[in-house]
Tab-separated table of C-alpha atoms in Angstrom:
chain	number	residue	atom	x	y	z
A	1	UNK	CA	111.384	203.641	207.365
A	2	UNK	CA	111.588	202.540	210.993
A	3	UNK	CA	110.798	198.960	211.701
A	4	UNK	CA	107.709	198.572	213.806
A	5	UNK	CA	108.003	195.832	216.397
A	6	UNK	CA	104.784	194.375	217.604
A	7	UNK	CA	104.769	194.169	221.407
A	8	UNK	CA	103.464	190.899	222.777
A	9	UNK	CA	102.414	189.927	226.223
A	10	UNK	CA	104.845	187.545	227.971
A	11	UNK	CA	102.282	185.150	229.418
A	12	UNK	CA	104.736	182.267	229.903
A	13	UNK	CA	105.901	183.252	233.451
A	14	UNK	CA	102.290	183.606	234.597
A	15	UNK	CA	101.392	180.237	233.121
A	16	UNK	CA	104.470	178.777	234.876
A	17	UNK	CA	103.308	180.176	238.219
A	18	UNK	CA	99.769	178.863	237.682
A	19	UNK	CA	101.047	175.359	236.830
A	20	UNK	CA	103.415	175.351	239.813
A	21	UNK	CA	100.626	176.387	242.202
A	22	UNK	CA	98.314	173.690	240.795
A	23	UNK	CA	101.158	171.148	241.153
A	24	UNK	CA	101.542	172.031	244.854
A	25	UNK	CA	97.782	172.059	245.468
A	26	UNK	CA	97.342	168.685	243.744
A	27	UNK	CA	98.905	167.139	246.865
A	28	UNK	CA	95.645	167.894	248.659
A	29	UNK	CA	94.114	165.090	246.595
A	30	UNK	CA	96.041	162.566	248.679
A	31	UNK	CA	94.239	163.583	251.860
A	32	UNK	CA	90.698	162.984	250.629
A	33	UNK	CA	91.148	159.291	249.766
A	34	UNK	CA	90.161	159.899	246.146
A	35	UNK	CA	90.615	157.164	243.532
A	36	UNK	CA	93.468	157.446	241.038
A	37	UNK	CA	96.058	158.562	243.573
A	38	UNK	CA	98.697	156.587	241.650
A	39	UNK	CA	98.098	158.817	238.612
A	40	UNK	CA	97.968	161.960	240.758
A	41	UNK	CA	101.623	161.382	241.724
A	42	UNK	CA	102.672	161.639	238.085
A	43	UNK	CA	100.240	164.427	237.267
A	44	UNK	CA	101.770	166.597	240.002
A	45	UNK	CA	105.273	165.908	238.727
A	46	UNK	CA	104.259	166.598	235.098
A	47	UNK	CA	102.676	169.926	236.122
A	48	UNK	CA	105.882	170.930	237.912
A	49	UNK	CA	108.034	170.023	234.886
A	50	UNK	CA	105.711	172.006	232.597
A	51	UNK	CA	105.889	174.943	235.030
A	52	UNK	CA	109.698	174.896	234.905
A	53	UNK	CA	109.673	174.846	231.087
A	54	UNK	CA	107.326	177.841	230.904
A	55	UNK	CA	109.341	179.693	233.551
A	56	UNK	CA	112.496	179.252	231.435
A	57	UNK	CA	110.622	180.257	228.251
A	58	UNK	CA	109.355	183.391	230.007
A	59	UNK	CA	112.783	184.484	231.211
A	60	UNK	CA	114.501	183.685	227.891
A	61	UNK	CA	111.884	185.676	225.961
A	62	UNK	CA	112.205	188.695	228.247
A	63	UNK	CA	115.992	188.807	227.975
A	64	UNK	CA	116.504	187.746	224.329
A	65	UNK	CA	113.665	189.732	222.774
A	66	UNK	CA	113.214	192.766	225.037
A	67	UNK	CA	111.709	194.734	222.114
A	68	UNK	CA	108.900	192.198	221.772
A	69	UNK	CA	108.415	191.013	225.337
A	70	UNK	CA	108.822	193.239	228.340
A	71	UNK	CA	109.141	192.205	231.928
A	72	UNK	CA	112.733	191.223	232.666
A	73	UNK	CA	112.141	191.795	236.354
A	74	UNK	CA	108.640	190.315	236.556
A	75	UNK	CA	109.555	187.175	234.597
A	76	UNK	CA	112.605	186.682	236.826
A	77	UNK	CA	110.578	187.029	240.020
A	78	UNK	CA	107.787	184.773	238.740
A	79	UNK	CA	110.377	182.283	237.509
A	80	UNK	CA	112.058	182.198	240.911
A	81	UNK	CA	108.773	181.680	242.773
A	82	UNK	CA	107.810	178.935	240.311
A	83	UNK	CA	111.205	177.323	240.842
A	84	UNK	CA	110.679	177.281	244.640
A	85	UNK	CA	107.231	175.737	244.293
A	86	UNK	CA	108.579	173.110	241.870
A	87	UNK	CA	111.433	172.329	244.268
A	88	UNK	CA	108.816	171.633	246.944
A	89	UNK	CA	106.940	169.321	244.548
A	90	UNK	CA	110.214	167.540	243.702
A	91	UNK	CA	111.174	167.049	247.375
A	92	UNK	CA	107.691	165.715	248.152
A	93	UNK	CA	107.897	163.341	245.165
A	94	UNK	CA	111.293	161.849	245.980
A	95	UNK	CA	110.743	161.937	249.759
A	96	UNK	CA	107.443	160.079	249.500
A	97	UNK	CA	109.027	157.375	247.330
A	98	UNK	CA	112.185	156.796	249.376
A	99	UNK	CA	110.891	153.532	250.837
A	100	UNK	CA	112.832	150.419	251.878
A	101	UNK	CA	112.811	147.477	249.459
A	102	UNK	CA	111.111	145.097	251.955
A	103	UNK	CA	112.374	142.102	249.950
A	104	UNK	CA	112.059	139.897	253.042
A	105	UNK	CA	108.411	140.750	253.731
A	106	UNK	CA	105.974	137.803	253.800
A	107	UNK	CA	104.717	136.920	250.332
A	108	UNK	CA	101.391	135.542	249.132
A	109	UNK	CA	101.240	131.847	250.024
A	110	UNK	CA	103.683	132.155	252.933
A	111	UNK	CA	102.795	131.962	256.604
A	112	UNK	CA	102.485	135.342	258.298
A	113	UNK	CA	105.075	135.493	261.125
A	114	UNK	CA	103.346	135.309	264.493
A	115	UNK	CA	103.679	138.185	266.928
A	116	UNK	CA	102.417	139.427	270.256
A	117	UNK	CA	101.951	143.158	270.753
A	118	UNK	CA	100.141	145.459	273.141
A	119	UNK	CA	96.847	146.934	271.962
A	120	UNK	CA	95.759	150.478	272.808
A	121	UNK	CA	94.618	149.378	276.276
A	122	UNK	CA	98.015	147.789	276.920
A	123	UNK	CA	96.704	144.194	276.722
A	124	UNK	CA	98.928	141.707	274.861
A	125	UNK	CA	97.394	140.402	271.634
A	126	UNK	CA	98.896	137.717	269.365
A	127	UNK	CA	98.242	137.041	265.674
A	128	UNK	CA	96.909	133.611	266.712
A	129	UNK	CA	94.358	135.327	268.945
A	130	UNK	CA	93.409	137.760	266.198
A	131	UNK	CA	92.830	134.782	263.882
A	132	UNK	CA	90.679	133.162	266.550
A	133	UNK	CA	93.090	130.219	266.872
A	134	UNK	CA	94.130	130.904	270.427
A	135	UNK	CA	91.961	131.922	273.352
A	136	UNK	CA	92.324	135.478	274.519
A	137	UNK	CA	90.270	138.506	275.316
A	138	UNK	CA	90.292	140.842	272.329
A	139	UNK	CA	87.275	142.515	273.823
A	140	UNK	CA	89.452	144.880	275.841
A	141	UNK	CA	90.269	146.786	272.658
A	142	UNK	CA	86.644	147.657	272.080
A	143	UNK	CA	84.534	150.291	273.687
A	144	UNK	CA	81.317	149.481	271.853
A	145	UNK	CA	79.420	146.273	272.422
A	146	UNK	CA	78.659	145.304	268.786
A	147	UNK	CA	82.371	145.536	267.971
A	148	UNK	CA	83.078	143.459	271.065
A	149	UNK	CA	80.583	140.809	269.866
A	150	UNK	CA	82.322	140.796	266.459
A	151	UNK	CA	85.648	140.294	268.184
A	152	UNK	CA	84.319	137.201	269.960
A	153	UNK	CA	83.704	135.391	266.630
A	154	UNK	CA	86.746	134.073	264.729
A	155	UNK	CA	87.078	136.096	261.507
A	156	UNK	CA	87.547	134.626	258.015
A	157	UNK	CA	90.675	136.703	257.655
A	158	UNK	CA	92.758	139.315	259.408
A	159	UNK	CA	93.944	142.406	257.569
A	160	UNK	CA	97.269	143.583	259.010
A	161	UNK	CA	97.655	147.260	258.247
A	162	UNK	CA	101.157	148.548	259.000
A	163	UNK	CA	101.133	152.333	259.097
A	164	UNK	CA	103.612	155.106	259.730
A	165	UNK	CA	102.058	156.268	262.977
A	166	UNK	CA	102.708	159.683	264.535
A	167	UNK	CA	99.281	160.972	263.603
B	1	UNK	CA	87.482	140.294	257.939
B	2	UNK	CA	89.162	141.773	260.978
B	3	UNK	CA	91.315	144.847	260.372
B	4	UNK	CA	94.263	145.345	262.700
B	5	UNK	CA	96.526	148.394	262.644
B	6	UNK	CA	100.197	148.172	263.639
B	7	UNK	CA	102.665	151.010	264.135
B	8	UNK	CA	105.482	152.203	266.382
B	9	UNK	CA	103.007	154.447	268.235
B	10	UNK	CA	102.669	153.766	271.940
B	11	UNK	CA	99.304	152.530	273.288
B	12	UNK	CA	98.430	155.974	274.657
B	13	UNK	CA	99.001	157.562	271.233
B	14	UNK	CA	96.825	154.878	269.616
B	15	UNK	CA	94.170	155.477	272.253
B	16	UNK	CA	94.155	159.189	271.441
B	17	UNK	CA	93.874	158.470	267.724
B	18	UNK	CA	91.086	155.933	268.283
B	19	UNK	CA	89.052	158.311	270.433
B	20	UNK	CA	89.535	161.118	267.895
B	21	UNK	CA	88.575	159.024	264.855
B	22	UNK	CA	86.189	156.517	266.432
B	23	UNK	CA	88.212	153.523	265.201
B	24	UNK	CA	87.015	150.335	266.892
B	25	UNK	CA	89.541	147.878	265.430
B	26	UNK	CA	92.599	146.823	267.450
B	27	UNK	CA	95.581	149.161	267.156
B	28	UNK	CA	98.766	147.366	268.108
B	29	UNK	CA	101.853	149.035	269.412
B	30	UNK	CA	105.365	148.032	268.288
B	31	UNK	CA	107.555	150.813	269.767
B	32	UNK	CA	110.784	148.807	269.369
B	33	UNK	CA	109.783	147.896	265.775
B	34	UNK	CA	110.538	144.241	266.543
B	35	UNK	CA	107.556	142.911	264.580
B	36	UNK	CA	107.946	145.595	261.920
B	37	UNK	CA	111.521	144.292	261.415
B	38	UNK	CA	110.266	140.691	261.349
B	39	UNK	CA	108.013	141.696	258.456
B	40	UNK	CA	110.932	143.595	256.832
B	41	UNK	CA	109.012	146.862	256.811
B	42	UNK	CA	111.338	149.084	258.834
B	43	UNK	CA	111.747	152.531	257.284
B	44	UNK	CA	114.861	153.836	259.032
B	45	UNK	CA	114.574	157.539	259.772
B	46	UNK	CA	111.341	157.706	257.786
B	47	UNK	CA	109.258	159.261	260.515
B	48	UNK	CA	108.973	162.650	262.146
B	49	UNK	CA	112.380	163.928	263.346
B	50	UNK	CA	114.153	160.924	261.856
B	51	UNK	CA	112.295	158.324	263.893
B	52	UNK	CA	112.251	154.742	262.628
B	53	UNK	CA	108.736	153.855	261.499
B	54	UNK	CA	106.982	151.162	259.529
B	55	UNK	CA	106.565	151.702	255.826
B	56	UNK	CA	102.890	151.475	254.862
B	57	UNK	CA	101.948	147.887	253.943
B	58	UNK	CA	98.874	145.660	254.120
B	59	UNK	CA	98.695	141.873	254.492
B	60	UNK	CA	95.510	139.848	254.301
B	61	UNK	CA	95.994	136.692	256.362
B	62	UNK	CA	93.466	133.830	256.197
B	63	UNK	CA	92.383	131.736	259.186
B	64	UNK	CA	95.218	129.237	258.595
B	65	UNK	CA	97.724	132.082	259.015
B	66	UNK	CA	98.640	132.143	255.306
B	67	UNK	CA	99.163	135.446	253.517
B	68	UNK	CA	96.563	135.715	250.747
B	69	UNK	CA	97.021	139.271	249.520
B	70	UNK	CA	99.654	141.977	250.016
B	71	UNK	CA	99.922	145.623	249.114
B	72	UNK	CA	103.078	147.738	249.180
B	73	UNK	CA	102.714	151.312	248.108
B	74	UNK	CA	105.597	152.889	246.189
B	75	UNK	CA	104.654	156.319	247.462
B	76	UNK	CA	103.575	157.087	251.023
B	77	UNK	CA	101.040	159.580	249.676
B	78	UNK	CA	99.213	156.791	247.828
B	79	UNK	CA	97.180	154.779	250.320
B	80	UNK	CA	95.554	151.372	250.121
B	81	UNK	CA	91.936	151.749	249.107
B	82	UNK	CA	89.144	150.222	251.167
B	83	UNK	CA	87.444	148.805	248.043
B	84	UNK	CA	90.621	146.948	247.011
B	85	UNK	CA	91.072	145.492	250.507
B	86	UNK	CA	87.405	144.456	250.741
B	87	UNK	CA	87.566	142.847	247.283
B	88	UNK	CA	90.618	140.827	248.381
B	89	UNK	CA	88.834	139.781	251.589
B	90	UNK	CA	85.767	138.651	249.589
B	91	UNK	CA	87.959	136.106	247.764
B	92	UNK	CA	88.499	134.262	251.043
B	93	UNK	CA	85.705	131.824	251.741
């Protein structure tokens, strides 16, 4: 009596592709200033790792058990596309985290180094002026009068936001 | 609390950004990264086309010039949140 092999659907490559696409799309979460961005970093990486595992499972099934699972070609193509998407996720992950150590940056309790830099109108502004310790017209930086009035009062604190620029 | 933004962008680039976004806080320009180096924040080749830029970092400085709160992200995709910065500023009387 001939052995009857039950054919099964090889869903693993499709699941791999779905996970890889979600991993890539999860990066959109960083642009909408949503809370939990720290966790989103690891979620994206975990999705990509899971996608790679399912891609491998899909290909191995198709080639080791061709009687049960079909789709040698489709699982290979889907696996390759998933691999590309996961490579993108990996590059984004390591690229975004390749930051300098900044061991010499001012620490809590230390004095912030003073500086003088040009504002967007080209006028020189010092940290002392920003803190309201030194006289100086900060008003030039403002186009609206309520902001200009705010600038005239010394603030309780100054928040220095260093950013990457090029936006 | 007075927010101040600092980057390697030139004043005209900052002006463009401010007019596009409506930002009214001062945006300071450090094209030679002199101050960014002084704060040990230089990210060599970290910008577009390998330009040297500042890594993202936030310092809350009180009226005596003392740093009261800092934030260094480990991932440039993860930004400082306004609620965290406002909470830190509230601590300063």
